[in-house]
Short mmCIF file of C-alpha atoms and ligand atoms in Angstrom, two decimals:
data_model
loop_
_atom_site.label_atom_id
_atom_site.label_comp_id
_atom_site.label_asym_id
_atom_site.label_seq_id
_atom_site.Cartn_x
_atom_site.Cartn_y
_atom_site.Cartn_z
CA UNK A 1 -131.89 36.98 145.41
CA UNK A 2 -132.90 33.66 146.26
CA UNK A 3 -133.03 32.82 150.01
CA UNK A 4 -134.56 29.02 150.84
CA UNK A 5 -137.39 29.57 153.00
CA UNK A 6 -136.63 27.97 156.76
CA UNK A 7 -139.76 26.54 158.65
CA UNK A 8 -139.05 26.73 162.15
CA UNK A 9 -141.48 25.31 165.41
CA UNK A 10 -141.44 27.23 168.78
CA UNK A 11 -142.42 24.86 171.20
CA UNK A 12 -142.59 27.07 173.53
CA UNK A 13 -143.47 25.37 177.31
CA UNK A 14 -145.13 22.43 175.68
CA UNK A 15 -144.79 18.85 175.50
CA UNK A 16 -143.45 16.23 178.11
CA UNK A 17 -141.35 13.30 176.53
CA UNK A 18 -143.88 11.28 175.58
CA UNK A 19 -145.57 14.16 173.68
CA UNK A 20 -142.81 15.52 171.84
CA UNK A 21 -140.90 12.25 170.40
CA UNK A 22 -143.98 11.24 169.41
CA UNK A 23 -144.86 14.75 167.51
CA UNK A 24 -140.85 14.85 166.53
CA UNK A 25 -141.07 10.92 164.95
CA UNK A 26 -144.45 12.54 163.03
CA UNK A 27 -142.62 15.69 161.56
CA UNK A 28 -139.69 13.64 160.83
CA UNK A 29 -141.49 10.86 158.76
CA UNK A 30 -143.18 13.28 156.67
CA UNK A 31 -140.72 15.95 156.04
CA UNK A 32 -138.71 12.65 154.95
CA UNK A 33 -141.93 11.47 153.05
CA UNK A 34 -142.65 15.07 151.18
CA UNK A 35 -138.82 16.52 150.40
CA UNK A 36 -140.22 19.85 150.24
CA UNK A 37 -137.71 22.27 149.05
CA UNK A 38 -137.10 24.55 152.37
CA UNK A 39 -135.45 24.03 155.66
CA UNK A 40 -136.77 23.04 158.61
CA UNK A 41 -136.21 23.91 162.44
CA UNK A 42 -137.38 22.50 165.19
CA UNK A 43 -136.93 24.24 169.13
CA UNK A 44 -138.38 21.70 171.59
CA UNK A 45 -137.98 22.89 175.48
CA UNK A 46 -134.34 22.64 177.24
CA UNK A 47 -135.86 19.38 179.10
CA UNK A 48 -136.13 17.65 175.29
CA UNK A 49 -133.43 18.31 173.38
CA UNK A 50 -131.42 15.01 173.96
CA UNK A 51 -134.64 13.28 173.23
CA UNK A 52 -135.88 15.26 170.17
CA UNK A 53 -132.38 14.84 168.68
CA UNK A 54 -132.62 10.85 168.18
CA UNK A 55 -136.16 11.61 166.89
CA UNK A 56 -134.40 14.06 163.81
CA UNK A 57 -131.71 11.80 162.85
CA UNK A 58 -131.18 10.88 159.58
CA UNK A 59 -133.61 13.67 158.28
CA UNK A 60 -132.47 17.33 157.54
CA UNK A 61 -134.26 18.77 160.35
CA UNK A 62 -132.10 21.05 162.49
CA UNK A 63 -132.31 21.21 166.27
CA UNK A 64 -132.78 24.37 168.02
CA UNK A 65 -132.93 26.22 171.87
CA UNK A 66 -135.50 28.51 172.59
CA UNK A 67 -132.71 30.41 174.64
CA UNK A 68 -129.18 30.69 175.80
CA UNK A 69 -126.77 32.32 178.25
CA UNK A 70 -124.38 34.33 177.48
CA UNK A 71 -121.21 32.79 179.48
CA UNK A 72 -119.96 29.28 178.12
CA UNK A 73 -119.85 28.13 182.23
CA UNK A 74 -120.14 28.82 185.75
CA UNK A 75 -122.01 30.41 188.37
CA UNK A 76 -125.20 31.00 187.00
CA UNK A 77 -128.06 28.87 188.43
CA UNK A 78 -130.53 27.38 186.07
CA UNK A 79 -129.24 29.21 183.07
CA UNK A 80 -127.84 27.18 179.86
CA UNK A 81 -124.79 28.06 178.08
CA UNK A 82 -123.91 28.03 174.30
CA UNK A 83 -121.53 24.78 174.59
CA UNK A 84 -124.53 22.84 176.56
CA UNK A 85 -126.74 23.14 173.22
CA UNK A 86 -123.79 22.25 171.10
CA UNK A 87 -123.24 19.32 172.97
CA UNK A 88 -126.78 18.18 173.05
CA UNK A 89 -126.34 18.70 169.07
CA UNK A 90 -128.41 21.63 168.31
CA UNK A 91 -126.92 23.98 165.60
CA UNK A 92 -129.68 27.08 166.36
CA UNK A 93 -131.11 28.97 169.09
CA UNK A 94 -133.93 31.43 169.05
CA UNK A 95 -132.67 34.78 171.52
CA UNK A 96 -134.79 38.05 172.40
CA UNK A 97 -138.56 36.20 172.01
CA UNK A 98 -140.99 38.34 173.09
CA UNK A 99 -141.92 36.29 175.73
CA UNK A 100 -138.57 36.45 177.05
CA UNK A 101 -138.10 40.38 176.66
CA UNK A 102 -141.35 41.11 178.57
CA UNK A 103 -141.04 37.99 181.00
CA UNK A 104 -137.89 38.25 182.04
CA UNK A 105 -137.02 41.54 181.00
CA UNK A 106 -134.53 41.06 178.45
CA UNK A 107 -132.70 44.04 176.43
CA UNK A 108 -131.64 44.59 173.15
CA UNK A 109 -128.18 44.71 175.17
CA UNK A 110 -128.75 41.21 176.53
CA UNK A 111 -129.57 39.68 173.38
CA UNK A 112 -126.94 41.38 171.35
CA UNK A 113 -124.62 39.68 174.10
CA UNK A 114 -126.37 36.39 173.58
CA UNK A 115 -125.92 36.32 170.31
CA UNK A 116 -122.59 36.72 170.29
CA UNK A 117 -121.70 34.04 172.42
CA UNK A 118 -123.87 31.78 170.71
CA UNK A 119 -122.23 32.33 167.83
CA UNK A 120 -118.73 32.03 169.01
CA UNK A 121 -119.81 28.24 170.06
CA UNK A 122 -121.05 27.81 166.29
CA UNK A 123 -124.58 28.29 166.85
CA UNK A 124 -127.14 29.91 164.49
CA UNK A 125 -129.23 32.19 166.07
CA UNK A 126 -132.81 33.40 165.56
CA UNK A 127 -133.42 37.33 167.19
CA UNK A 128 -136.90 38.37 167.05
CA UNK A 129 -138.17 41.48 167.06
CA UNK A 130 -141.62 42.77 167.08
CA UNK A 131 -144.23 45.72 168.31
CA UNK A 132 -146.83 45.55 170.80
CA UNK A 133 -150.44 46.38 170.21
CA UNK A 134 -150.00 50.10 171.40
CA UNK A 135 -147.05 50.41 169.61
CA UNK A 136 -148.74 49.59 166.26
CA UNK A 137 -151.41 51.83 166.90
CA UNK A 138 -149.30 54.67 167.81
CA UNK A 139 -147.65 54.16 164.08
CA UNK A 140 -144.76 53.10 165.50
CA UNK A 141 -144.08 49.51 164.25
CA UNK A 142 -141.08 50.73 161.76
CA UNK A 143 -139.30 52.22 163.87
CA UNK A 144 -139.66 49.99 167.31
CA UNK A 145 -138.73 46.71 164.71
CA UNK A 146 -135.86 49.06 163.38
CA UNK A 147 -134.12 50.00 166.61
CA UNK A 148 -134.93 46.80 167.92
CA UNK A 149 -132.70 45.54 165.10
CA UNK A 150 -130.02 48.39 165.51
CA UNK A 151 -130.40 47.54 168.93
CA UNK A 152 -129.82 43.30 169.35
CA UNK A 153 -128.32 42.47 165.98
CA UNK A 154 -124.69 42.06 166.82
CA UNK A 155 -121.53 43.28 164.20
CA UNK A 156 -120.86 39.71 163.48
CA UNK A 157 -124.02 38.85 162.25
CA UNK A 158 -124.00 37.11 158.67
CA UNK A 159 -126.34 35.59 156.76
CA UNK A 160 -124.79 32.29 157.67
CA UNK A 161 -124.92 32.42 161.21
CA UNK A 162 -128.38 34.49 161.89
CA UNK A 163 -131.67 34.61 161.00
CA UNK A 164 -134.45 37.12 162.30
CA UNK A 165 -137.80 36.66 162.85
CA UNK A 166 -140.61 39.51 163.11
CA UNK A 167 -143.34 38.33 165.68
CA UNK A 168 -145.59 41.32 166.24
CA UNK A 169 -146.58 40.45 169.59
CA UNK A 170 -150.35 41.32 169.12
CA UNK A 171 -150.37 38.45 166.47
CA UNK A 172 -148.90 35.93 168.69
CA UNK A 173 -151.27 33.30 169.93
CA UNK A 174 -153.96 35.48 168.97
CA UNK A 175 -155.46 34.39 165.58
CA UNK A 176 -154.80 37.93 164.52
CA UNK A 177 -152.12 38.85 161.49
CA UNK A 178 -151.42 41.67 160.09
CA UNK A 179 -152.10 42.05 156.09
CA UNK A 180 -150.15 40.60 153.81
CA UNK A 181 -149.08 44.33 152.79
CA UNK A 182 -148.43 44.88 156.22
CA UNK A 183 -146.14 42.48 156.29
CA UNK A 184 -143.93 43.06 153.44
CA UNK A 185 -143.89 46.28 154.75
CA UNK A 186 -142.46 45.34 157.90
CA UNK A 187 -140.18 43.12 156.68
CA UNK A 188 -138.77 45.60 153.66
CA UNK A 189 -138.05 48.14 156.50
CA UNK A 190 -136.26 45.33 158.51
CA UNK A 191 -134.23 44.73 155.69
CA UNK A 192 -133.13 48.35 154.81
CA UNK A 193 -132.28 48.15 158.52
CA UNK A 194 -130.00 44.93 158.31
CA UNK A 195 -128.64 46.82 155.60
CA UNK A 196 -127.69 50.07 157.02
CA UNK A 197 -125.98 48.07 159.43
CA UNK A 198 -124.70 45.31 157.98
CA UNK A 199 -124.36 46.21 154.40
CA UNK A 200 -126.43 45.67 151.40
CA UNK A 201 -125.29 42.58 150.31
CA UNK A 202 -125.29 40.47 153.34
CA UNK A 203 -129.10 41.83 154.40
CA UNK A 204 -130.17 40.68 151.26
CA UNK A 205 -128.80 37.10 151.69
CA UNK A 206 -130.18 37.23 155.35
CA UNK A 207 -133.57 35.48 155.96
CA UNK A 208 -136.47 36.91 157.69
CA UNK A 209 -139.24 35.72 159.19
CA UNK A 210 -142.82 36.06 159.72
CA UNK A 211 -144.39 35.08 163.16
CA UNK A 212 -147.57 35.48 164.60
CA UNK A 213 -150.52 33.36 164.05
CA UNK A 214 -149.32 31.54 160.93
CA UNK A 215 -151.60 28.22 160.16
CA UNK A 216 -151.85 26.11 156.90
CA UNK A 217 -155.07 28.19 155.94
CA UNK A 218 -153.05 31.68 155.79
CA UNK A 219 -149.21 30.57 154.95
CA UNK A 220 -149.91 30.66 151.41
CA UNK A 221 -150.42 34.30 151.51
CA UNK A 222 -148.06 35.58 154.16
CA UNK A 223 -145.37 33.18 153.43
CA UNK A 224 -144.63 34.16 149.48
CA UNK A 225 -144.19 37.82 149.71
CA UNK A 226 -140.79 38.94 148.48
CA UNK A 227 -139.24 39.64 151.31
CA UNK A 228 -140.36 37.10 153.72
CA UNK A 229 -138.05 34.06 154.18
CA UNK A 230 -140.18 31.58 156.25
CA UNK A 231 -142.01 31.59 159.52
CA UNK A 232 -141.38 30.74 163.22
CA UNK A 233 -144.60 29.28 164.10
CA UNK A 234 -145.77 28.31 167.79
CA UNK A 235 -149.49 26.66 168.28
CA UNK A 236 -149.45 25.03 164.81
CA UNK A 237 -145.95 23.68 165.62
CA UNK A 238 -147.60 21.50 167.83
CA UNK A 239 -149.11 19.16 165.01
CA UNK A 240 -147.17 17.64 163.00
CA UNK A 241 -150.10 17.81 160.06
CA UNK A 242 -149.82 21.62 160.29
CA UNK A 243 -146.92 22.23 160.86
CA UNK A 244 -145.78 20.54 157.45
CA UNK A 245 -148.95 21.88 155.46
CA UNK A 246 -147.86 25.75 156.38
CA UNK A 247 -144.39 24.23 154.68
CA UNK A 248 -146.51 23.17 151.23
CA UNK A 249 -148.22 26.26 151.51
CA UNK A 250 -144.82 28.73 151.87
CA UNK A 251 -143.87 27.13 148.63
CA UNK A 252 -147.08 27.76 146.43
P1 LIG B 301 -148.17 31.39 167.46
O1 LIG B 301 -147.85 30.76 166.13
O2 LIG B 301 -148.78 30.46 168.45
O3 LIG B 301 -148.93 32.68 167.29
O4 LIG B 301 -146.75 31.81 168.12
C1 LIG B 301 -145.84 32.54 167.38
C2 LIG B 301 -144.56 32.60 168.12
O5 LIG B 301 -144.44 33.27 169.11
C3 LIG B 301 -143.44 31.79 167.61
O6 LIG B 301 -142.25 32.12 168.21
#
């Protein structure tokens, strides 16, 4: 089964306009310049999306929320709904980060509810799971990324309209990975999981990330194991240099 590897940047809570069109322009002149054969994603902060899209046009870059509400409108102060991120022309959204679950206490409920409206409005989404540092060494990273997948992956999910990322959360921002073992592991286990509940043939079409840590200097190795379909990559999203080396290296 071949699934095209998608590069996606987190943003996160970075970059005021200035910043990002200038880091967008850079990632968009040399993912123009290289034609490297994977997709890309960028997800910029609410505040640049309007911006960030004139920055992408013209390449194949897609444009992508770090998060979204669950109602298309109404009374829900400082929240942003599915339609609001169509209109600004973004066709993905990233739900259930794990900055999100522990900051604002988000539950597998919450995102499965997400995720649903966002793909009603046409949206991909992105629905990361991951363990904590306890968690892992308790043993218990299977089965926390498992029912974390039993637990936000809606019945509608396809391979066409989500993607999911696994972001160990002791990896993130950390410099720390897990091995490259480790890793296919993981993902293997998330896969018999998408399976189990979606069937077999769409959880082999459906891509799966790796996030946590990845830089040009270890994408080679994380990003060509069998059953990992790209990375969702924060601090090295950042610059543009990186960002599209960890791309090269995902391909070797
Ligand atoms: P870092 O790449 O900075 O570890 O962040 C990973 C992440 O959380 C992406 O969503």
């Amino acid at each position: 089964m071949v699934r095209k590897k998608l590069i996606a940047g987190n943003w996160k809570m970075n970059c005021l306009t200035a910043e990002g069109t200038e880091l967008a322009k850079a990632v968009a002149a040399q993912v123009k310049a290289e034609k490297l054969a994977c997709d890309f994603l960028v997800c910029p902060p609410f505040t640049l999306l309007g911006a960030i899209k004139k920055c992408l046009r013209g390449t194949k870059i897609a444009l992508g929320a770090q998060d979204v509400h669950f109602a298309d409108k109404g009374a829900h102060t400082g929240d942003i709904s599915p339609l609001m991120l169509t209109d600004l022309g973004c066709s993905y959204v990233i739900i259930g980060h794990s900055e999100r679950r522990v900051d604002h206490f988000e539950s597998n409920e919450l995102i499965k509810q997400k995720a649903v409206a966002a793909h009603k409005a046409g949206l991909k989404t992105v629905i990361c799971i991951g363990e904590t540092g306890a968690e892992r060494d308790a043993g218990k990273t299977i089965k926390v990324c498992q029912d974390e997948i039993f637990g936000s992956v809606p019945e509608d999910a396809s391979a066409q309209n989500t993607v999911i990322a696994y972001e160990p959360i002791w990896a993130i921002g950390t410099g720390k990975t897990p091995t490259a073992a480790d890793v296919e592991d993981v993902h293997a286990a998330v896969r018999a999981a998408l399976a189990k509940k979606l069937g077999k043939a769409t959880a082999n079409k459906m891509r799966i990330l790796y996030g946590g840590s990845v830089k040009p200097n270890n994408a080679a190795e994380l990003l060509n194991l069998p059953d990992v379909d790209g990375a969702l990559i924060g601090g090295a999203s950042l610059k543009a240099d990186d960002f599209v080396a960890i791309a090269r290296n995902a391909l070797k």
